[in-house]
Amino acid sequence: MAMLEIRGVSKAYGRTPVLRGVDLSVEPGELMFLLGPSGCGKSTLLRIVAGLIRQDAGSVVLGGRDVSALPPESRNTPMVFQNYALWPHLNVAENIEFGLKIKKLPRTEIRKTVDEMLEVVGMAEFAKRKVNELSGGQQQRVALARALALKGDILLLDEPLSNLDARLRDLMRTEIRRICKERRLTALYVTHDRREALSVGDRIAVMKDGAILQLDAPRTLYTRPANKFTAAFLGDADFPEAKCLRIEDGFALFETPMGELRVRLEGQPVQPAQNDVCTLMIRPEAVRPGTDPASPNAFPCIVRDSVFLGETTGLTLDASGFTLHANEPAAPERRPGDKLVCAVPPDAIAILPPDNAR
Ligand code: ADP
């Protein structure tokens, strides 16, 4: 049985629809992400699960119990907020125990839980510290400990890392995944940061305009997106239009601006037929500059621009008039005007519906 089931949830503010009949199931122990641009309805959906906002239609089922009509305090859905929402006048331990006291748990159990949670988030030595004397990262740890202490059916996280600097964000996302997996927590996590979703999530629901466009594991979403929006939201890519010349032995042969390209059909969301026009997706790290001209999917390019990025070099290439981007690891220096042969492996190309379809 799913831990959380969202069934046909809709919500409008005035006449503006914000959620359009969203269905979503989160399995026990799963780390589910809601990923999408600002304003697509992620937070609204999360708050509906918490009971902080009431949906116009549809239901929320938690552990088999329909909680749609229950107030937040009657649901077991602790939440971690972007701005931490800690009590500034209380110390770290008092912040963590606050919700437990409201639940009227026995004193000894509260003590034990607070100590355990301080340990889990690595804040044991700061128990007596005032929260306004902590760094942003430490405050976020306290906010996480406070939510974990409530031992909810599902942990809700709303952009929990967006106020942290890049280094801390990387550290904390690893921490959050570790804690959730060690404690077998079920979590619903909202972010607009694709790296956070790709690196932490078991599955990601990509949202746009109040609807889920695609729901899949991170690697599948990245390599086999079902539409251009998902493809572009999850990472850089180029999208040449292509016509399918023929299908042979599990491959499609396409006519593209760069020449003929073979694409492996296995796992493609779109299975083209001869003469179909499709959009192909090529990620920059899939482009191999300096390839043997006899290798599959090789085509000539001219370097238009080259940017040294340390571990990789970013190239802008002209492939018979089509602008293609490449990320080349440990590259020799490339200069504008250099002529190169590039190749893209047949299984590194995704087939998407034509540009005018969604
Ligand atoms: P996200 O979390 O994806 O950034 P939200 O769920 O916060 O998106 O918001 C979705 C849309 O609903 C946005 O266009 C936002 O402006 C609008 N919205 C959110 N809350 C309210 C509100 N209380 N009243 C009116 N519009 C709102």
Short mmCIF file of C-alpha atoms and ligand atoms in Angstrom, two decimals:
data_model
loop_
_atom_site.label_atom_id
_atom_site.label_comp_id
_atom_site.label_asym_id
_atom_site.label_seq_id
_atom_site.Cartn_x
_atom_site.Cartn_y
_atom_site.Cartn_z
CA MET A 1 0.00 0.00 0.00
CA ALA A 2 1.27 3.48 -0.87
CA MET A 3 2.23 5.65 2.10
CA LEU A 4 0.79 8.71 0.41
CA GLU A 5 -1.80 8.86 -2.32
CA ILE A 6 -2.81 12.12 -3.90
CA ARG A 7 -5.93 11.57 -6.01
CA GLY A 8 -7.19 14.10 -8.53
CA VAL A 9 -6.19 17.11 -6.47
CA SER A 10 -7.15 20.47 -7.96
CA LYS A 11 -6.79 23.97 -6.59
CA ALA A 12 -7.45 27.44 -7.98
CA TYR A 13 -6.79 30.88 -6.54
CA GLY A 14 -9.69 32.96 -7.78
CA ARG A 15 -10.00 31.98 -11.41
CA THR A 16 -6.37 30.92 -11.78
CA PRO A 17 -5.92 27.16 -11.66
CA VAL A 18 -2.78 26.22 -9.73
CA LEU A 19 -3.19 22.42 -9.61
CA ARG A 20 -5.06 20.51 -12.33
CA GLY A 21 -6.16 17.10 -11.10
CA VAL A 22 -2.84 15.83 -9.77
CA ASP A 23 -2.42 12.09 -9.03
CA LEU A 24 0.67 10.88 -7.20
CA SER A 25 1.59 7.82 -5.13
CA VAL A 26 4.58 7.70 -2.79
CA GLU A 27 5.67 4.25 -1.63
CA PRO A 28 6.85 3.52 1.94
CA GLY A 29 10.54 4.46 2.31
CA GLU A 30 10.56 6.41 -0.93
CA LEU A 31 12.14 9.83 -1.43
CA MET A 32 9.82 11.51 -3.90
CA PHE A 33 10.65 14.89 -5.41
CA LEU A 34 8.37 17.54 -6.86
CA LEU A 35 10.58 19.42 -9.32
CA GLY A 36 9.57 22.34 -11.49
CA PRO A 37 9.99 26.05 -12.12
CA SER A 38 8.82 28.64 -9.65
CA GLY A 39 5.03 29.02 -9.66
CA CYS A 40 4.17 25.57 -11.08
CA GLY A 41 2.27 24.56 -7.91
CA LYS A 42 4.80 22.44 -6.00
CA SER A 43 4.45 24.19 -2.64
CA THR A 44 0.69 24.33 -2.95
CA LEU A 45 0.60 20.55 -3.43
CA LEU A 46 2.92 19.99 -0.46
CA ARG A 47 0.80 22.26 1.75
CA ILE A 48 -2.34 20.43 0.70
CA VAL A 49 -0.73 17.18 1.90
CA ALA A 50 0.12 18.89 5.20
CA GLY A 51 -3.43 20.25 5.51
CA LEU A 52 -2.22 23.88 5.50
CA ILE A 53 -4.21 24.54 2.32
CA ARG A 54 -7.53 22.89 1.45
CA GLN A 55 -7.89 21.49 -2.09
CA ASP A 56 -10.95 22.33 -4.22
CA ALA A 57 -11.28 18.74 -5.43
CA GLY A 58 -9.61 15.39 -4.93
CA SER A 59 -8.30 13.63 -1.85
CA VAL A 60 -5.18 12.94 0.19
CA VAL A 61 -4.75 9.45 1.63
CA LEU A 62 -1.99 8.83 4.18
CA GLY A 63 -1.17 5.24 5.13
CA GLY A 64 -4.59 4.15 3.85
CA ARG A 65 -6.49 6.82 5.83
CA ASP A 66 -8.30 9.61 3.98
CA VAL A 67 -7.06 12.77 5.71
CA SER A 68 -8.57 15.23 3.21
CA ALA A 69 -10.87 16.82 5.77
CA LEU A 70 -8.46 16.76 8.74
CA PRO A 71 -6.66 19.86 10.09
CA PRO A 72 -2.82 19.86 10.00
CA GLU A 73 -2.46 18.90 13.68
CA SER A 74 -4.50 15.73 13.12
CA ARG A 75 -2.25 14.58 10.27
CA ASN A 76 1.14 13.07 10.96
CA THR A 77 3.02 15.21 8.42
CA PRO A 78 5.96 17.19 9.89
CA MET A 79 7.40 19.76 7.51
CA VAL A 80 10.78 21.42 7.01
CA PHE A 81 10.51 24.96 5.64
CA GLN A 82 12.90 26.99 3.51
CA ASN A 83 13.22 29.69 6.18
CA TYR A 84 13.64 27.08 8.98
CA ALA A 85 10.76 28.62 11.04
CA LEU A 86 12.56 28.01 14.35
CA TRP A 87 11.64 29.70 17.63
CA PRO A 88 14.35 32.38 18.07
CA HIS A 89 13.90 32.67 21.85
CA LEU A 90 14.37 28.93 22.44
CA ASN A 91 17.61 26.98 22.37
CA VAL A 92 18.31 24.07 20.03
CA ALA A 93 17.01 21.31 22.32
CA GLU A 94 13.91 23.34 23.24
CA ASN A 95 13.10 23.85 19.55
CA ILE A 96 13.30 20.12 18.92
CA GLU A 97 11.20 19.19 21.95
CA PHE A 98 8.53 21.83 21.29
CA GLY A 99 6.29 19.64 19.11
CA LEU A 100 6.78 16.65 21.41
CA LYS A 101 5.56 18.66 24.41
CA ILE A 102 2.44 19.69 22.49
CA LYS A 103 1.83 15.99 21.85
CA LYS A 104 2.08 15.55 25.63
CA LEU A 105 4.62 12.74 25.40
CA PRO A 106 6.22 11.53 28.66
CA ARG A 107 9.26 13.58 29.81
CA THR A 108 11.71 10.68 29.55
CA GLU A 109 10.61 9.85 26.01
CA ILE A 110 10.99 13.51 24.98
CA ARG A 111 14.54 13.62 26.43
CA LYS A 112 15.49 10.41 24.64
CA THR A 113 14.08 11.56 21.28
CA VAL A 114 15.75 14.98 21.49
CA ASP A 115 19.14 13.41 22.26
CA GLU A 116 18.72 10.93 19.43
CA MET A 117 17.75 13.61 16.89
CA LEU A 118 20.62 15.88 17.96
CA GLU A 119 22.91 12.94 17.29
CA VAL A 120 21.31 12.16 13.90
CA VAL A 121 21.85 15.70 12.58
CA GLY A 122 25.28 16.09 14.21
CA MET A 123 24.25 18.89 16.60
CA ALA A 124 24.66 17.20 20.01
CA GLU A 125 27.24 19.73 21.22
CA PHE A 126 24.92 22.65 20.39
CA ALA A 127 21.90 21.52 22.45
CA LYS A 128 21.94 24.57 24.75
CA ARG A 129 22.83 27.13 22.05
CA LYS A 130 20.28 29.82 21.10
CA VAL A 131 19.20 29.27 17.50
CA ASN A 132 20.02 32.85 16.48
CA GLU A 133 23.65 32.11 17.39
CA LEU A 134 23.82 29.34 14.79
CA SER A 135 24.88 29.43 11.12
CA GLY A 136 22.27 28.89 8.38
CA GLY A 137 23.40 25.30 7.89
CA GLN A 138 23.17 24.56 11.63
CA GLN A 139 19.69 26.12 11.80
CA GLN A 140 18.58 23.93 8.91
CA ARG A 141 19.87 20.88 10.81
CA VAL A 142 17.80 21.89 13.83
CA ALA A 143 14.73 22.35 11.63
CA LEU A 144 15.31 18.87 10.21
CA ALA A 145 15.80 17.38 13.69
CA ARG A 146 12.59 19.01 14.88
CA ALA A 147 10.63 17.49 12.00
CA LEU A 148 12.29 14.07 12.40
CA ALA A 149 11.50 14.05 16.13
CA LEU A 150 7.78 13.99 15.34
CA LYS A 151 8.20 10.60 13.62
CA GLY A 152 5.60 11.36 10.97
CA ASP A 153 4.08 9.08 8.36
CA ILE A 154 5.78 11.22 5.78
CA LEU A 155 8.38 13.98 6.02
CA LEU A 156 7.56 17.06 3.94
CA LEU A 157 10.41 19.29 2.79
CA ASP A 158 9.80 22.64 1.08
CA GLU A 159 12.97 23.93 -0.60
CA PRO A 160 14.87 23.16 2.62
CA LEU A 161 18.32 24.05 1.26
CA SER A 162 17.70 27.16 -0.83
CA ASN A 163 19.00 29.59 1.82
CA LEU A 164 22.33 27.79 2.13
CA ASP A 165 25.51 28.47 0.15
CA ALA A 166 26.51 26.02 -2.60
CA ARG A 167 29.01 24.01 -0.53
CA LEU A 168 26.63 23.52 2.40
CA ARG A 169 23.81 22.65 0.05
CA ASP A 170 25.87 19.81 -1.43
CA LEU A 171 26.76 18.56 2.04
CA MET A 172 23.21 18.78 3.40
CA ARG A 173 21.58 17.02 0.46
CA THR A 174 23.88 14.04 1.00
CA GLU A 175 23.04 14.18 4.71
CA ILE A 176 19.29 14.32 4.10
CA ARG A 177 19.42 11.31 1.80
CA ARG A 178 21.56 9.38 4.31
CA ILE A 179 19.22 10.16 7.22
CA CYS A 180 16.07 9.31 5.24
CA LYS A 181 17.53 6.01 3.99
CA GLU A 182 18.96 4.96 7.37
CA ARG A 183 15.65 5.64 9.08
CA ARG A 184 13.58 4.28 6.16
CA LEU A 185 11.60 7.51 6.01
CA THR A 186 9.03 8.35 3.38
CA ALA A 187 9.53 11.89 2.13
CA LEU A 188 8.00 14.36 -0.29
CA TYR A 189 10.56 17.01 -1.19
CA VAL A 190 9.90 20.21 -3.17
CA THR A 191 12.67 21.92 -5.10
CA HIS A 192 13.35 23.88 -8.28
CA ASP A 193 16.99 22.72 -8.19
CA ARG A 194 17.50 19.83 -10.61
CA ARG A 195 20.81 18.79 -9.05
CA GLU A 196 19.14 18.40 -5.67
CA ALA A 197 16.37 16.28 -7.18
CA LEU A 198 18.72 14.18 -9.34
CA SER A 199 21.18 13.49 -6.53
CA VAL A 200 18.75 12.85 -3.65
CA GLY A 201 15.51 11.53 -5.13
CA ASP A 202 14.42 7.94 -5.70
CA ARG A 203 11.84 9.29 -8.14
CA ILE A 204 11.07 12.76 -9.42
CA ALA A 205 7.72 14.18 -10.52
CA VAL A 206 8.43 16.97 -13.00
CA MET A 207 5.73 19.64 -12.74
CA LYS A 208 4.65 22.38 -15.11
CA ASP A 209 1.58 24.62 -14.88
CA GLY A 210 -0.07 22.63 -12.10
CA ALA A 211 0.34 19.19 -13.66
CA ILE A 212 2.87 16.36 -13.50
CA LEU A 213 4.50 15.99 -16.92
CA GLN A 214 6.68 12.97 -16.17
CA LEU A 215 7.40 10.78 -13.15
CA ASP A 216 10.48 8.58 -13.22
CA ALA A 217 13.79 7.69 -11.61
CA PRO A 218 16.44 10.44 -11.94
CA ARG A 219 18.58 8.59 -14.51
CA THR A 220 15.59 7.79 -16.71
CA LEU A 221 14.34 11.37 -16.59
CA TYR A 222 17.75 12.68 -17.54
CA THR A 223 18.52 10.24 -20.35
CA ARG A 224 15.01 9.45 -21.63
CA PRO A 225 12.84 12.51 -21.01
CA ALA A 226 9.38 12.22 -22.51
CA ASN A 227 9.16 15.84 -23.62
CA LYS A 228 11.32 18.85 -24.36
CA PHE A 229 10.32 20.70 -21.19
CA THR A 230 11.58 17.86 -18.96
CA ALA A 231 14.69 17.42 -21.09
CA ALA A 232 15.62 21.11 -20.84
CA PHE A 233 14.68 21.47 -17.18
CA LEU A 234 16.95 18.59 -16.15
CA GLY A 235 20.04 19.80 -17.98
CA ASP A 236 21.63 21.46 -20.99
CA ALA A 237 20.79 19.88 -24.33
CA ASP A 238 20.41 20.60 -28.03
CA PHE A 239 17.28 19.60 -29.91
CA PRO A 240 17.77 19.00 -33.64
CA GLU A 241 14.67 18.27 -35.70
CA ALA A 242 15.01 14.95 -37.48
CA LYS A 243 13.15 12.79 -40.01
CA CYS A 244 13.11 9.03 -39.59
CA LEU A 245 14.54 7.44 -42.76
CA ARG A 246 14.12 3.83 -41.69
CA ILE A 247 13.98 1.40 -38.77
CA GLU A 248 16.49 -1.47 -38.64
CA ASP A 249 17.59 -3.96 -35.95
CA GLY A 250 16.44 -1.94 -32.95
CA PHE A 251 17.78 1.35 -34.34
CA ALA A 252 16.20 4.28 -36.12
CA LEU A 253 18.16 6.09 -38.81
CA PHE A 254 17.41 9.83 -38.83
CA GLU A 255 18.16 12.57 -41.28
CA THR A 256 19.34 15.54 -39.16
CA PRO A 257 21.01 18.90 -39.83
CA MET A 258 24.35 17.27 -38.93
CA GLY A 259 23.91 14.33 -41.28
CA GLU A 260 22.47 10.86 -40.70
CA LEU A 261 22.34 9.67 -37.07
CA ARG A 262 21.52 6.20 -35.77
CA VAL A 263 19.55 6.09 -32.52
CA ARG A 264 18.96 3.03 -30.35
CA LEU A 265 15.21 2.50 -29.91
CA GLU A 266 15.33 0.63 -26.59
CA GLY A 267 13.74 2.62 -23.76
CA GLN A 268 12.73 5.56 -25.96
CA PRO A 269 9.47 7.24 -24.97
CA VAL A 270 8.74 7.82 -28.66
CA GLN A 271 8.97 4.88 -31.08
CA PRO A 272 9.10 6.49 -34.53
CA ALA A 273 7.93 5.07 -37.84
CA GLN A 274 9.45 5.77 -41.23
CA ASN A 275 8.97 9.42 -42.36
CA ASP A 276 8.00 10.60 -38.85
CA VAL A 277 9.43 13.95 -37.85
CA CYS A 278 10.80 13.96 -34.29
CA THR A 279 12.92 16.14 -32.05
CA LEU A 280 16.17 14.55 -30.91
CA MET A 281 17.86 15.41 -27.61
CA ILE A 282 21.66 15.49 -27.43
CA ARG A 283 23.30 16.37 -24.10
CA PRO A 284 26.66 18.18 -24.31
CA GLU A 285 28.58 15.46 -22.46
CA ALA A 286 27.39 12.90 -25.05
CA VAL A 287 29.14 14.72 -27.88
CA ARG A 288 32.64 13.29 -28.48
CA PRO A 289 34.89 15.79 -30.24
CA GLY A 290 38.03 14.54 -31.96
CA THR A 291 36.52 11.19 -33.00
CA ASP A 292 37.70 8.87 -35.77
CA PRO A 293 35.62 9.80 -38.87
CA ALA A 294 34.87 6.08 -39.40
CA SER A 295 33.08 5.71 -36.02
CA PRO A 296 29.25 5.52 -35.90
CA ASN A 297 27.38 8.83 -35.93
CA ALA A 298 30.48 10.87 -36.83
CA PHE A 299 30.02 14.29 -38.44
CA PRO A 300 32.24 17.29 -39.17
CA CYS A 301 32.14 20.43 -37.02
CA ILE A 302 33.84 23.80 -36.77
CA VAL A 303 34.64 25.22 -33.33
CA ARG A 304 32.86 28.54 -32.83
CA ASP A 305 33.71 29.09 -29.17
CA SER A 306 35.66 27.32 -26.47
CA VAL A 307 35.39 28.00 -22.72
CA PHE A 308 37.81 26.36 -20.30
CA LEU A 309 35.86 25.26 -17.19
CA GLY A 310 38.56 23.36 -15.29
CA GLU A 311 37.54 19.72 -15.39
CA THR A 312 35.83 20.19 -18.76
CA THR A 313 35.90 22.51 -21.74
CA GLY A 314 32.60 23.85 -23.07
CA LEU A 315 32.54 23.98 -26.86
CA THR A 316 30.07 25.69 -29.14
CA LEU A 317 30.21 23.89 -32.48
CA ASP A 318 28.86 24.52 -35.93
CA ALA A 319 27.71 21.20 -37.36
CA SER A 320 26.69 21.95 -40.96
CA GLY A 321 24.86 25.07 -39.79
CA PHE A 322 23.35 23.52 -36.63
CA THR A 323 24.68 24.92 -33.33
CA LEU A 324 25.70 22.04 -31.10
CA HIS A 325 27.21 22.22 -27.60
CA ALA A 326 29.81 19.81 -26.25
CA ASN A 327 31.39 19.31 -22.84
CA GLU A 328 34.76 17.75 -23.32
CA PRO A 329 36.63 16.30 -20.34
CA ALA A 330 40.41 16.87 -20.12
CA ALA A 331 40.34 18.58 -23.49
CA PRO A 332 43.30 19.78 -25.51
CA GLU A 333 43.01 23.48 -26.25
CA ARG A 334 40.48 24.13 -29.02
CA ARG A 335 40.35 27.43 -30.88
CA PRO A 336 37.57 29.10 -32.89
CA GLY A 337 37.86 27.95 -36.48
CA ASP A 338 39.36 24.53 -35.61
CA LYS A 339 37.87 21.73 -37.69
CA LEU A 340 36.88 18.58 -35.78
CA VAL A 341 35.05 15.34 -36.27
CA CYS A 342 32.47 14.73 -33.52
CA ALA A 343 30.30 11.71 -32.78
CA VAL A 344 27.33 10.96 -30.54
CA PRO A 345 26.82 7.33 -29.44
CA PRO A 346 23.51 5.88 -30.71
CA ASP A 347 22.26 5.18 -27.17
CA ALA A 348 23.06 8.71 -25.96
CA ILE A 349 20.37 10.33 -28.09
CA ALA A 350 16.74 10.58 -26.93
CA ILE A 351 13.79 10.69 -29.30
CA LEU A 352 11.14 13.25 -28.33
CA PRO A 353 7.83 14.15 -29.91
CA PRO A 354 8.08 16.87 -32.60
CA ASP A 355 8.52 20.36 -31.28
CA ASN A 356 4.91 21.48 -31.73
CA ALA A 357 3.57 18.54 -29.68
CA ARG A 358 3.95 18.35 -25.91
P1 ADP B 1 5.88 26.74 -6.56
O1 ADP B 1 6.02 26.13 -5.21
O2 ADP B 1 5.97 25.74 -7.66
O3 ADP B 1 6.82 27.90 -6.77
P2 ADP B 1 3.31 27.67 -5.59
O4 ADP B 1 2.58 26.43 -5.28
O5 ADP B 1 3.94 28.42 -4.47
O6 ADP B 1 4.41 27.35 -6.72
O7 ADP B 1 2.38 28.68 -6.37
C1 ADP B 1 1.65 28.31 -7.54
C2 ADP B 1 0.90 29.50 -8.08
O8 ADP B 1 -0.11 29.89 -7.16
C3 ADP B 1 1.76 30.72 -8.31
O9 ADP B 1 1.37 31.33 -9.50
C4 ADP B 1 1.45 31.59 -7.13
O10 ADP B 1 1.61 32.94 -7.46
C5 ADP B 1 0.01 31.25 -6.84
N1 ADP B 1 -0.34 31.39 -5.40
C6 ADP B 1 0.25 30.75 -4.38
N2 ADP B 1 -0.32 31.07 -3.21
C7 ADP B 1 -1.31 31.95 -3.49
C8 ADP B 1 -2.28 32.65 -2.71
N3 ADP B 1 -2.36 32.51 -1.39
N4 ADP B 1 -3.15 33.46 -3.37
C9 ADP B 1 -3.09 33.59 -4.71
N5 ADP B 1 -2.21 32.96 -5.49
C10 ADP B 1 -1.33 32.16 -4.92
#
